[in-house]
Tab-separated table of C-alpha atoms and ligand atoms in Angstrom:
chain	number	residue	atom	x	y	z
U	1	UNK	CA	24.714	-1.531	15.685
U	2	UNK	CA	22.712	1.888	14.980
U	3	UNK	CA	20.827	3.260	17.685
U	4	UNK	CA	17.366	4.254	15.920
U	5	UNK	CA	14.194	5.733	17.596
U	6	UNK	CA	10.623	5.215	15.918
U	7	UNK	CA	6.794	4.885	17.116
U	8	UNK	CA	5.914	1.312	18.104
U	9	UNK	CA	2.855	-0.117	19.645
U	10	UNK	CA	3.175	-2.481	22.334
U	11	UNK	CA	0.047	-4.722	21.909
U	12	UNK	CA	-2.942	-4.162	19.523
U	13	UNK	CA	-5.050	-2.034	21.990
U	14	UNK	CA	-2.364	-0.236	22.658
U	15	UNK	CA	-1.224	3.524	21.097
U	16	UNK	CA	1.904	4.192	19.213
U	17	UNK	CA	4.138	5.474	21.502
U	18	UNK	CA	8.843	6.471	20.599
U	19	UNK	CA	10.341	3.391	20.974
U	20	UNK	CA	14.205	2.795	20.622
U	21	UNK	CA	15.949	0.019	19.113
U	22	UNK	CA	19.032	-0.908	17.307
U	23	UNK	CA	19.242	-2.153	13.754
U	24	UNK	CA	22.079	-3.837	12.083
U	25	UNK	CA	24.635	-2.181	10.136
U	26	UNK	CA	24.205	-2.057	6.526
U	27	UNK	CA	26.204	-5.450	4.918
U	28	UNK	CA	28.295	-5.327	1.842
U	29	UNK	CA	24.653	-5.603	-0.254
U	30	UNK	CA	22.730	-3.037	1.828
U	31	UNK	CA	22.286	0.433	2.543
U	32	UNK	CA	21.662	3.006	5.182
U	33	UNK	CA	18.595	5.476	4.794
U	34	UNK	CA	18.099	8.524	6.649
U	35	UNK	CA	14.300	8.577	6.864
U	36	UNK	CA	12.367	11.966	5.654
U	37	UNK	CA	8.990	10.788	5.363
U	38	UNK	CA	6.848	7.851	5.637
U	39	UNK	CA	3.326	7.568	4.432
U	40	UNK	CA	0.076	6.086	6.712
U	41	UNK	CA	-1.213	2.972	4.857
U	42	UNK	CA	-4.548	1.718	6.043
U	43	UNK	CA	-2.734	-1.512	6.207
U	44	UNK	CA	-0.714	-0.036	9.212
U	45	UNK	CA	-3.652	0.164	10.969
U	46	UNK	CA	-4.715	-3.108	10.301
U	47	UNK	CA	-1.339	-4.302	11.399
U	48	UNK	CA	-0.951	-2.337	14.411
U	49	UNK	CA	-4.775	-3.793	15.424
U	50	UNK	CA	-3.769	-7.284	14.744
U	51	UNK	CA	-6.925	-7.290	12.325
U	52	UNK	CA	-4.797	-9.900	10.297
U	53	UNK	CA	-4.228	-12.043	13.173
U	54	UNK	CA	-0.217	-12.483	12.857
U	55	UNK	CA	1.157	-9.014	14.418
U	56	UNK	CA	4.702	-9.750	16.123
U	57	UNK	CA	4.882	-6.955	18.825
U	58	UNK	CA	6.308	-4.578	19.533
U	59	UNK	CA	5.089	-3.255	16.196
U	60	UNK	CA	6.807	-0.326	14.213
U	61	UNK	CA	4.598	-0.016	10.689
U	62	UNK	CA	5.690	2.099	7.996
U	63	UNK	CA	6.345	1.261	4.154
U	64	UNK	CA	5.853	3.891	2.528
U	65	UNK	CA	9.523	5.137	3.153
U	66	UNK	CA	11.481	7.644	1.450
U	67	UNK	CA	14.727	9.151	2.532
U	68	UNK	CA	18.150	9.598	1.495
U	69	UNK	CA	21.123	6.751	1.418
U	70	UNK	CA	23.408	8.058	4.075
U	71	UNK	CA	25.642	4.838	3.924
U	72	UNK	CA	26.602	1.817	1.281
U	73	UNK	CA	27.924	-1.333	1.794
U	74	UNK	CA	30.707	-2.681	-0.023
U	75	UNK	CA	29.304	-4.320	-2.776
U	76	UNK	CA	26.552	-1.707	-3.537
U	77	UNK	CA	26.511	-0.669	-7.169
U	78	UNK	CA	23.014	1.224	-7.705
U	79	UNK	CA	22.690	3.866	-5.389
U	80	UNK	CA	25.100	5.960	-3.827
U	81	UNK	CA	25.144	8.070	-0.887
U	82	UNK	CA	22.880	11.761	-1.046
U	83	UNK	CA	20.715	9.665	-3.526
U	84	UNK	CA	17.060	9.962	-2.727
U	85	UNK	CA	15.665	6.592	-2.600
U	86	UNK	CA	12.447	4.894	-1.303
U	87	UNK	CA	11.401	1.681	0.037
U	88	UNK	CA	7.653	0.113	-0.119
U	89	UNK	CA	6.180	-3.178	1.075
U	90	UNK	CA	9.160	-5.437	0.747
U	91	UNK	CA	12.642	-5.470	2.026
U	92	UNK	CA	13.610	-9.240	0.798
U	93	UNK	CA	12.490	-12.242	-0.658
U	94	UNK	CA	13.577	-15.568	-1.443
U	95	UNK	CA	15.390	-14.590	-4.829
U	96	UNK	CA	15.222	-18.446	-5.855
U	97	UNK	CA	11.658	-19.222	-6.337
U	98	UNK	CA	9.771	-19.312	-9.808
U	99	UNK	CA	8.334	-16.060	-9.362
U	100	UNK	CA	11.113	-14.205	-7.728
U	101	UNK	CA	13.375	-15.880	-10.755
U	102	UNK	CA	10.698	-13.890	-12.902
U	103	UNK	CA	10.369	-10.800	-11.139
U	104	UNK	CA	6.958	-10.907	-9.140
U	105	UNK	CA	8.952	-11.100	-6.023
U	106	UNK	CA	5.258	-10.185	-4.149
U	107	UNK	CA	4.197	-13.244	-4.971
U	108	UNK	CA	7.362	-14.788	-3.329
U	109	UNK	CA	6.689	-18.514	-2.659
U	110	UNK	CA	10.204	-18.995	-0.282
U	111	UNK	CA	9.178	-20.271	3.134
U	112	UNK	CA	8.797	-17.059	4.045
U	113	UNK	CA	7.232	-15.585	1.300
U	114	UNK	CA	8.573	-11.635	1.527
U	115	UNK	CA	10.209	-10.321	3.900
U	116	UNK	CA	7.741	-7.602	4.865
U	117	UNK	CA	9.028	-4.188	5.835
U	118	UNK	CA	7.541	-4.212	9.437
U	119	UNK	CA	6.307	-7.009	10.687
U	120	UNK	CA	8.033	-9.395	8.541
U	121	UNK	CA	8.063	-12.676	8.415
U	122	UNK	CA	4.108	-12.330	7.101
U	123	UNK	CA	3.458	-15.855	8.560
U	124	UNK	CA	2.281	-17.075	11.628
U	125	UNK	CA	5.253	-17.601	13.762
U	126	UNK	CA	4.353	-20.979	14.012
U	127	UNK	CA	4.546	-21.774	10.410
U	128	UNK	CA	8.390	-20.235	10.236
U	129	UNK	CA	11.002	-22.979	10.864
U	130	UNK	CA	12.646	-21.350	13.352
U	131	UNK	CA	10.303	-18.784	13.911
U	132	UNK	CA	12.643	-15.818	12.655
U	133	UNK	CA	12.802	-14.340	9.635
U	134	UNK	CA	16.437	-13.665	7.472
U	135	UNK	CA	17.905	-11.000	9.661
U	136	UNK	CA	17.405	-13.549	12.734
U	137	UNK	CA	14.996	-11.206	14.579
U	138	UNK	CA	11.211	-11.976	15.767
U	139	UNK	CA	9.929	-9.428	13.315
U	140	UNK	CA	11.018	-6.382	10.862
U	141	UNK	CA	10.481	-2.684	12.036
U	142	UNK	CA	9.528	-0.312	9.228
U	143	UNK	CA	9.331	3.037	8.431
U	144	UNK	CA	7.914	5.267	11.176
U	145	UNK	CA	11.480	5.293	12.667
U	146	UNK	CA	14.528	7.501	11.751
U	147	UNK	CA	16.957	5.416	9.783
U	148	UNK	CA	16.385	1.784	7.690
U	149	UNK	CA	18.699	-0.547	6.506
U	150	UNK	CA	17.647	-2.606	3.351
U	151	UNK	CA	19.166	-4.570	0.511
U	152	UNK	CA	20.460	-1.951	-2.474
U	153	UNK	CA	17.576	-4.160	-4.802
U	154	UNK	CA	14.636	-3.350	-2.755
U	155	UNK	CA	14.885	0.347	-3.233
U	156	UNK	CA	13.913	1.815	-5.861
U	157	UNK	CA	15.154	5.647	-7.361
U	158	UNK	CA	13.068	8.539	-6.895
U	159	UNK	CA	12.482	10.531	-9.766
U	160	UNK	CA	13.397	14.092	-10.438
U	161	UNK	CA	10.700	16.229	-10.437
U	162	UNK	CA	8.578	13.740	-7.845
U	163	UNK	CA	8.463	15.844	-3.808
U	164	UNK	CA	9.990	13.670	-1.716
U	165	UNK	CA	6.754	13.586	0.711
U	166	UNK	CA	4.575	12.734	-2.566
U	167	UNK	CA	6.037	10.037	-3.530
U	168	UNK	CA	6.001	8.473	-0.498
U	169	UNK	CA	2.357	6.739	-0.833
U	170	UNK	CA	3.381	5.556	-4.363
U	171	UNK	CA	5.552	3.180	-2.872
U	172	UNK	CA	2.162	1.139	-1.861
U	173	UNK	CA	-0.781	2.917	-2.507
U	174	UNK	CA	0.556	3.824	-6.083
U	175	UNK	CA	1.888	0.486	-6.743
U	176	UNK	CA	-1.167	-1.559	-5.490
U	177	UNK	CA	-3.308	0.176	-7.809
U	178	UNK	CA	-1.043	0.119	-10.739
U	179	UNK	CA	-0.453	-3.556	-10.770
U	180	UNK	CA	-3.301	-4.714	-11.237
U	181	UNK	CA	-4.390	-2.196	-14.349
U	182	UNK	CA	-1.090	-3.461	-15.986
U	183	UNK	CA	-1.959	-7.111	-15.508
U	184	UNK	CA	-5.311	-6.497	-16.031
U	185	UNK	CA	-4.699	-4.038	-19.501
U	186	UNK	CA	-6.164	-0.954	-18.916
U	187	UNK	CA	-5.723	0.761	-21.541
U	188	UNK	CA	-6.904	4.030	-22.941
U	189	UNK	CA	-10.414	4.309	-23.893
U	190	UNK	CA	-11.283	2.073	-20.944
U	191	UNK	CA	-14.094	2.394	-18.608
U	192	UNK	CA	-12.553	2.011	-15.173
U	193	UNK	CA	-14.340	1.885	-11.702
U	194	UNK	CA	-12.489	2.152	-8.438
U	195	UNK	CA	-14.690	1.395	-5.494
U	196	UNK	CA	-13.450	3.074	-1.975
U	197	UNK	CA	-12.224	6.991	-2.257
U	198	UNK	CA	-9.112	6.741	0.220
U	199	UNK	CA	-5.605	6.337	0.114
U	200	UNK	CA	-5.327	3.905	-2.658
U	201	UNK	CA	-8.293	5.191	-4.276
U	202	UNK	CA	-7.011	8.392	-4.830
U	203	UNK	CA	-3.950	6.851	-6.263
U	204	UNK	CA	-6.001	4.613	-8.650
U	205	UNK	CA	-8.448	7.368	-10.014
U	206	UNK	CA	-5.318	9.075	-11.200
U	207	UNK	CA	-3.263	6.272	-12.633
U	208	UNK	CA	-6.491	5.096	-14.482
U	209	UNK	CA	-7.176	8.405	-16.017
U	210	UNK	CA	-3.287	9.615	-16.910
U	211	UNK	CA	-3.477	6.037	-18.429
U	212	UNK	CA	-6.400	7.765	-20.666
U	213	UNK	CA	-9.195	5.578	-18.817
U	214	UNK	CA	-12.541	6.816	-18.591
U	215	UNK	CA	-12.751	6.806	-14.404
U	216	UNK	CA	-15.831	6.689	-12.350
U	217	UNK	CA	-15.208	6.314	-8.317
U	218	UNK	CA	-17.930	4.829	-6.489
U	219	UNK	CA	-17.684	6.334	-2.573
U	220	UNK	CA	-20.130	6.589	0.729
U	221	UNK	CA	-19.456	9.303	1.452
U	222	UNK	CA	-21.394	12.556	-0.115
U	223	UNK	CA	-18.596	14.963	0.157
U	224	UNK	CA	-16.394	13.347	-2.182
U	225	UNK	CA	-18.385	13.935	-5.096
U	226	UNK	CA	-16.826	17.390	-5.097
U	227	UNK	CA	-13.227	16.037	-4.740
U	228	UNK	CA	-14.401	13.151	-8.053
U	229	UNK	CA	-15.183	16.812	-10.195
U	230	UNK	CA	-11.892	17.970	-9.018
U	231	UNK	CA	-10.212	15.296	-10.483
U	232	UNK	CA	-12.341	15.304	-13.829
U	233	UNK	CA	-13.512	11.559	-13.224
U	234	UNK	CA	-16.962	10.739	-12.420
U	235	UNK	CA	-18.512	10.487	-8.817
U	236	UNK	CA	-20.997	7.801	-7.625
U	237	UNK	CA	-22.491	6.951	-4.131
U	238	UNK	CA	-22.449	3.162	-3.849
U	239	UNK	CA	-25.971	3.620	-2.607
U	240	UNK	CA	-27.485	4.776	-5.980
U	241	UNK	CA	-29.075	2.128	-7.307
U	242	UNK	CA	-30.911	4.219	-10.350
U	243	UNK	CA	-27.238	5.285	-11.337
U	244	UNK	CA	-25.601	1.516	-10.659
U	245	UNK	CA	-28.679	0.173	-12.844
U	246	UNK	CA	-28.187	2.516	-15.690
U	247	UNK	CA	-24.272	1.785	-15.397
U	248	UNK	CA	-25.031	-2.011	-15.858
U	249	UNK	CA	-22.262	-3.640	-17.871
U	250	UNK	CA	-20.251	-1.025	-19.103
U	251	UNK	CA	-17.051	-1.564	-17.258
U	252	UNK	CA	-13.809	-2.817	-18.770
U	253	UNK	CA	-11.994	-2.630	-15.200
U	254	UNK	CA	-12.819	-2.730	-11.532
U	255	UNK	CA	-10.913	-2.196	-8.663
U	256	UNK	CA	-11.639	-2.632	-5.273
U	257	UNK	CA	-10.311	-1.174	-2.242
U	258	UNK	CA	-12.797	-1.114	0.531
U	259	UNK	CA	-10.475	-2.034	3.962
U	260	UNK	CA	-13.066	-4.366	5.058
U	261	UNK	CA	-15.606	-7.582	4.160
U	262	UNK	CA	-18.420	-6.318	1.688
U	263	UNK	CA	-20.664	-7.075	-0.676
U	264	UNK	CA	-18.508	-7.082	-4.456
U	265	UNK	CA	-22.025	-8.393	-6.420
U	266	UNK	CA	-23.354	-4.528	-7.093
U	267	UNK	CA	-20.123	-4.088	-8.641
U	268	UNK	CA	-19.861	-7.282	-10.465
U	269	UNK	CA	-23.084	-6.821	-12.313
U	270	UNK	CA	-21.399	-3.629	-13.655
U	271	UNK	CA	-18.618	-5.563	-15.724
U	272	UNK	CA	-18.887	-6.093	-19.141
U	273	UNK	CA	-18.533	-9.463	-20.552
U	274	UNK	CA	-15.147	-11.373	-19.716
U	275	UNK	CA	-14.191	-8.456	-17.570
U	276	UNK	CA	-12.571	-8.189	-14.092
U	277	UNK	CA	-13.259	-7.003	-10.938
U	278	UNK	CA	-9.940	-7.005	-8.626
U	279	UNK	CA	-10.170	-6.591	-4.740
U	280	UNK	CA	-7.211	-5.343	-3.448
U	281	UNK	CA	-8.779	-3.804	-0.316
U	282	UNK	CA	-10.053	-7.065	1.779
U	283	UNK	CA	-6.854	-8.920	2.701
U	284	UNK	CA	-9.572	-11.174	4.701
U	285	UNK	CA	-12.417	-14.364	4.051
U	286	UNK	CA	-15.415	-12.477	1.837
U	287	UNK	CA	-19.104	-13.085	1.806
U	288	UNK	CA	-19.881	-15.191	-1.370
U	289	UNK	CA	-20.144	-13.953	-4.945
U	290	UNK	CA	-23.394	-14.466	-7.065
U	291	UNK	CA	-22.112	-16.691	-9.901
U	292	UNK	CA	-25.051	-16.693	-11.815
U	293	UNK	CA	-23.474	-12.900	-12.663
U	294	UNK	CA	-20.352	-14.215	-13.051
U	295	UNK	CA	-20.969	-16.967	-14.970
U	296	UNK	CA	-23.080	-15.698	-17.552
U	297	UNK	CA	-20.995	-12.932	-18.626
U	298	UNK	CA	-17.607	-14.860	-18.486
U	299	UNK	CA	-16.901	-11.967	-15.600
U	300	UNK	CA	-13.757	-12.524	-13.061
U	301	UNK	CA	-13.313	-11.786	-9.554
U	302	UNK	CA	-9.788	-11.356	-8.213
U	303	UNK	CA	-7.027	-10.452	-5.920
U	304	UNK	CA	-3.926	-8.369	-6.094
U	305	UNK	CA	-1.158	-8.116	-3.483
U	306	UNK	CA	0.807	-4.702	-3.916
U	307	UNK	CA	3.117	-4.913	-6.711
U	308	UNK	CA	6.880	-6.471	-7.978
U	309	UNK	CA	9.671	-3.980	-7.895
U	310	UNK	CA	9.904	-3.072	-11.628
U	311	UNK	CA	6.477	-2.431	-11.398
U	312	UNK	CA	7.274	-0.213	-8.582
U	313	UNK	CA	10.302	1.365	-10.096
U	314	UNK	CA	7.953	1.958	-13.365
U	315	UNK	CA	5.074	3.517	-11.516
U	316	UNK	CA	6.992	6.050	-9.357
U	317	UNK	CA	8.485	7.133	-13.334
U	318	UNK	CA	5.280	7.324	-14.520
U	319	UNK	CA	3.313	9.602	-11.954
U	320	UNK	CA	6.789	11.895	-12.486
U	321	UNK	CA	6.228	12.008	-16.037
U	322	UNK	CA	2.562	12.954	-16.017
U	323	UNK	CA	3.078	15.145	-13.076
U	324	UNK	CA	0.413	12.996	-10.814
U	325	UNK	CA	1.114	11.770	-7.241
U	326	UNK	CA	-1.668	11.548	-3.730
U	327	UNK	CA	-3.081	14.075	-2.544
U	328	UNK	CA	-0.928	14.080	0.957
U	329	UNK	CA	-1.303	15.703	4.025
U	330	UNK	CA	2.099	16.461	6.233
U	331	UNK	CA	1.676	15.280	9.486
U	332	UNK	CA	4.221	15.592	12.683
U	333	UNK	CA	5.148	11.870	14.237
U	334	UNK	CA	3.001	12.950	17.655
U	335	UNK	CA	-0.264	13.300	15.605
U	336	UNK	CA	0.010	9.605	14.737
U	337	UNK	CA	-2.388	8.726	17.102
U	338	UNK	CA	-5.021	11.243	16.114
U	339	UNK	CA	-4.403	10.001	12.039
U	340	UNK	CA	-5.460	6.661	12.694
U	341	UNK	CA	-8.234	7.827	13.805
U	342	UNK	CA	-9.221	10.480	10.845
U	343	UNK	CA	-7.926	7.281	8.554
U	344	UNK	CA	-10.430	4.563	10.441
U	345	UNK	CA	-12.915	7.208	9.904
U	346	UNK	CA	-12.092	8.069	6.363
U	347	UNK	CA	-11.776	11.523	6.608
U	348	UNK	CA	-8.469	11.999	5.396
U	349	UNK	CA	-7.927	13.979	2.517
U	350	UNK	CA	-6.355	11.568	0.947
U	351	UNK	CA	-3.397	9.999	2.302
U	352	UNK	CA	-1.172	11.052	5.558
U	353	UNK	CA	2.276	11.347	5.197
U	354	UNK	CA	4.711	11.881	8.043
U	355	UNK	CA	7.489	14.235	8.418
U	356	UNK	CA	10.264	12.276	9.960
U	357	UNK	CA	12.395	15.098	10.937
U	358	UNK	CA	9.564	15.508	13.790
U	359	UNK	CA	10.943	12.695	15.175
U	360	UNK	CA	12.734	13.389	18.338
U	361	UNK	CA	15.054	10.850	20.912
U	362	UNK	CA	13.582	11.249	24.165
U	363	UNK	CA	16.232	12.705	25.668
N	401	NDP	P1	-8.278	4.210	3.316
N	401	NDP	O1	-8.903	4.083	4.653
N	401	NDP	O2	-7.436	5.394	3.011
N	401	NDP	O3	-9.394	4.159	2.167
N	401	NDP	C1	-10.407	3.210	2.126
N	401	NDP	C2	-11.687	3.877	1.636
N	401	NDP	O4	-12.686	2.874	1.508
N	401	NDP	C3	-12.262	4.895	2.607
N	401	NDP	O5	-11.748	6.198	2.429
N	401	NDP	C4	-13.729	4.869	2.238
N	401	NDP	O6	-13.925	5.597	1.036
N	401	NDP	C5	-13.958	3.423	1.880
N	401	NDP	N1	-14.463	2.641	3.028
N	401	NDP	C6	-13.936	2.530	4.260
N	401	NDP	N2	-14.651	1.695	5.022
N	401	NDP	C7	-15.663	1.270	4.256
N	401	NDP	C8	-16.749	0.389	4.467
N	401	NDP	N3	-16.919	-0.219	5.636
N	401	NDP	N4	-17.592	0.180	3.452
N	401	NDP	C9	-17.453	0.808	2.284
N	401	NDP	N5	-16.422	1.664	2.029
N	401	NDP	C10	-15.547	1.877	2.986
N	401	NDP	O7	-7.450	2.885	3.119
N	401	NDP	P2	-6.271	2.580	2.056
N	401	NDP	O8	-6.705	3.116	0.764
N	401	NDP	O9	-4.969	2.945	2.649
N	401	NDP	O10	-6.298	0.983	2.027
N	401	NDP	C11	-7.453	0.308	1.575
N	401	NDP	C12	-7.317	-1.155	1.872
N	401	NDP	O11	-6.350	-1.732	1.006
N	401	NDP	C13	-6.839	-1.503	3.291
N	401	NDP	O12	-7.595	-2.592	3.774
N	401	NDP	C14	-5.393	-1.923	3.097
N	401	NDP	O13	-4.957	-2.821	4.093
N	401	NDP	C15	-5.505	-2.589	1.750
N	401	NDP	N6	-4.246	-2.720	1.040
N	401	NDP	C16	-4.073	-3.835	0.299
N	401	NDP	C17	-2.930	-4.027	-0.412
N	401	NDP	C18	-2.776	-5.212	-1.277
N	401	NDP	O14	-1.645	-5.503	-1.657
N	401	NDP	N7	-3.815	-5.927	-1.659
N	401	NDP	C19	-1.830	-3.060	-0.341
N	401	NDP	C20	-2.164	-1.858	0.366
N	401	NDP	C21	-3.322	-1.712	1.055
N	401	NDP	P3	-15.327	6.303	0.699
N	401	NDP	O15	-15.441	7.412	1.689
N	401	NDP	O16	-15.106	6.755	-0.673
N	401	NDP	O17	-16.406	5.310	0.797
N	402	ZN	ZN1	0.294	-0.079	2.300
């Protein structure tokens, strides 16, 4: 066994506070990575809070991992150790389903579905037979921890050129936004919208426009106007209704990423004619959605959940290529506390990252 330390919470009112554990050695198909830094999803949050109703504690978040492969199992033929590697949402999935057969493992349909990085399985407890997931434990501890052991196929080769602590939040907030432009074919010359200017928002605005989208981010909050002109794409308060009205039907692409319930009809109304609006943000029951808007434009409204691996793999290479990544801010592990908070309020700036080397055993 390896004796790891990380920051768990113990129930959802409850702070992250070090935790020790032990994970499994890495098997013939695994290997062992020596955390550097992990990135603060808003989905962490969520997690930690039980906001989704299914958190196994203790609970040790993190998936937005990148380290180095200190060890390699037998059988391990893509990376090798000193190889700077990262891991996202996933850490396993079925492998026999139709979509896993076809490469969306995300969309996973084993019992199971995924094996989620922390947290894992994502089902009730109740619903899994035996109520564990593959590696026989109640749940999966992720990221915010020193070391990870995960199958050689579920991580995916950093780039040259890409800072380590950069590429961290491409590993979800990169590949959730990316996904669904690629299904969806953005394409250059598009008009894109990306509603919410956080974590994945930042990562969105940029993927649209390197993919030579037009890009207009619709925020509440004032002060990120400036930040939209910094980017060269377009600022809008989602209170504007003169600007909404004039924007009418002139979007080829919407993306959504608000991290609670609201109200997607303003937005719909700005889609063109058999265009889509994608919520990625809301993992949760929304209020309804005007049809008569829908219908009579042939709109869409739809869901994304993060993204497959290739897709992963692809996006990381393509923010290293056009020299993009989030806008990060290094944190130490004993701030975690306080980020939540900054993230809950949405003042980050635009996605916390965390310097895993801060991480000390409590000794
Ligand atoms: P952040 O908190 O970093 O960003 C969300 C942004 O949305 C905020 O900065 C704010 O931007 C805006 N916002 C926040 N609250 C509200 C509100 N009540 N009404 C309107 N706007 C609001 O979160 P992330 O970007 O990390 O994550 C966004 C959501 O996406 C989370 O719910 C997360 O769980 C989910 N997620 C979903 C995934 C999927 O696979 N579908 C994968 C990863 C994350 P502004 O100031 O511009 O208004
Ligand atoms: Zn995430």
């Amino acid at each position: 066994m390896i004796k790891a330390i990380g920051y768990a919470a113990k129930h959802s009112y409850s702070r992250l506070k070090p935790f020790e554990f032990e994970r499994d050695e890495a098997k013939a198909n695994e290997i062992e990575i020596a955390v550097l830094f992990c990135g603060v999803c808003h989905s962490d949050i969520h997690q930690v809070k039980n906001e989704w109703s299914n958190t196994v504690y203790p609970c040790l978040p993190g998936h937005e991992i990148v380290g180095h492969v200190t060890t390699v199992g037998s059988g391990v033929t893509r990376h090798a150790v000193g190889d700077l590697v990262g891991v996202g949402c996933m850490i396993d999935s079925c492998r026999t389903c139709e979509p896993c057969r076809t490469g969306d493992e995300n969309y996973c349909e084993g019992p199971n579905s995924w094996l989620a990085t922390y947290n894992g399985p994502m089902v009730p407890k109740a619903k899994a037979e035996d109520g564990k997931n593959h590696y026989g434990r109640d749940n999966t501890f992720g990221g915010y921890s020193n070391v990870v052991v995960v199958p050689e196929d579920f991580a995916l080769k950093i780039p040259v050129g890409l800072d380590p602590a950069t590429a961290a939040p491409i590993l979800c907030a990169g590949v959730t936004t990316y996904s669904p432009m690629k299904h969806w074919g953005v394409q250059a010359g598009d008009k894109v919208g990306i509603v919410g200017f956080g974590g994945l928002g930042d990562m969105a605005a940029k993927i649209a426009k390197a993919l030579g989208a037009d890009v207009t981010v619709f925020t509440r909050t004032k002060e990120k106007l400036a930040e939209a002109e910094r980017l060269g794409v377009t600022g809008v308060l989602e209170d504007d209704t003169k600007t909404l009205a004039k924007l009418k039907a002139s979007f080829d692409f919407i993306l959504s990423t608000i991290p609670e319930k609201h109200d997607v009809n303003p937005f719909v109304k700005l889609l063109k004619r058999d265009r889509t609006l994608t919520v990625v943000g809301a993992l949760e029951q929304m209020a309804g959605v005007d049809n008569s808007q829908v219908a009579f434009h042939r709109r869409s409204v739809a869901g994304s959940l993060i993204g497959n691996l290739a897709d992963t793999q692809e996006i990381l290479d393509f923010c290293a290529k056009h020299g993009i990544g989030p806008d990060i801010q290094v944190i130490a592990i004993e701030t975690i506390n306080d980020a939540y908070k900054q993230v809950i309020d949405g003042d980050v700036r635009f996605r916390y990252v965390i310097d895993m080397r801060t991480l000390k055993r409590a000794d």
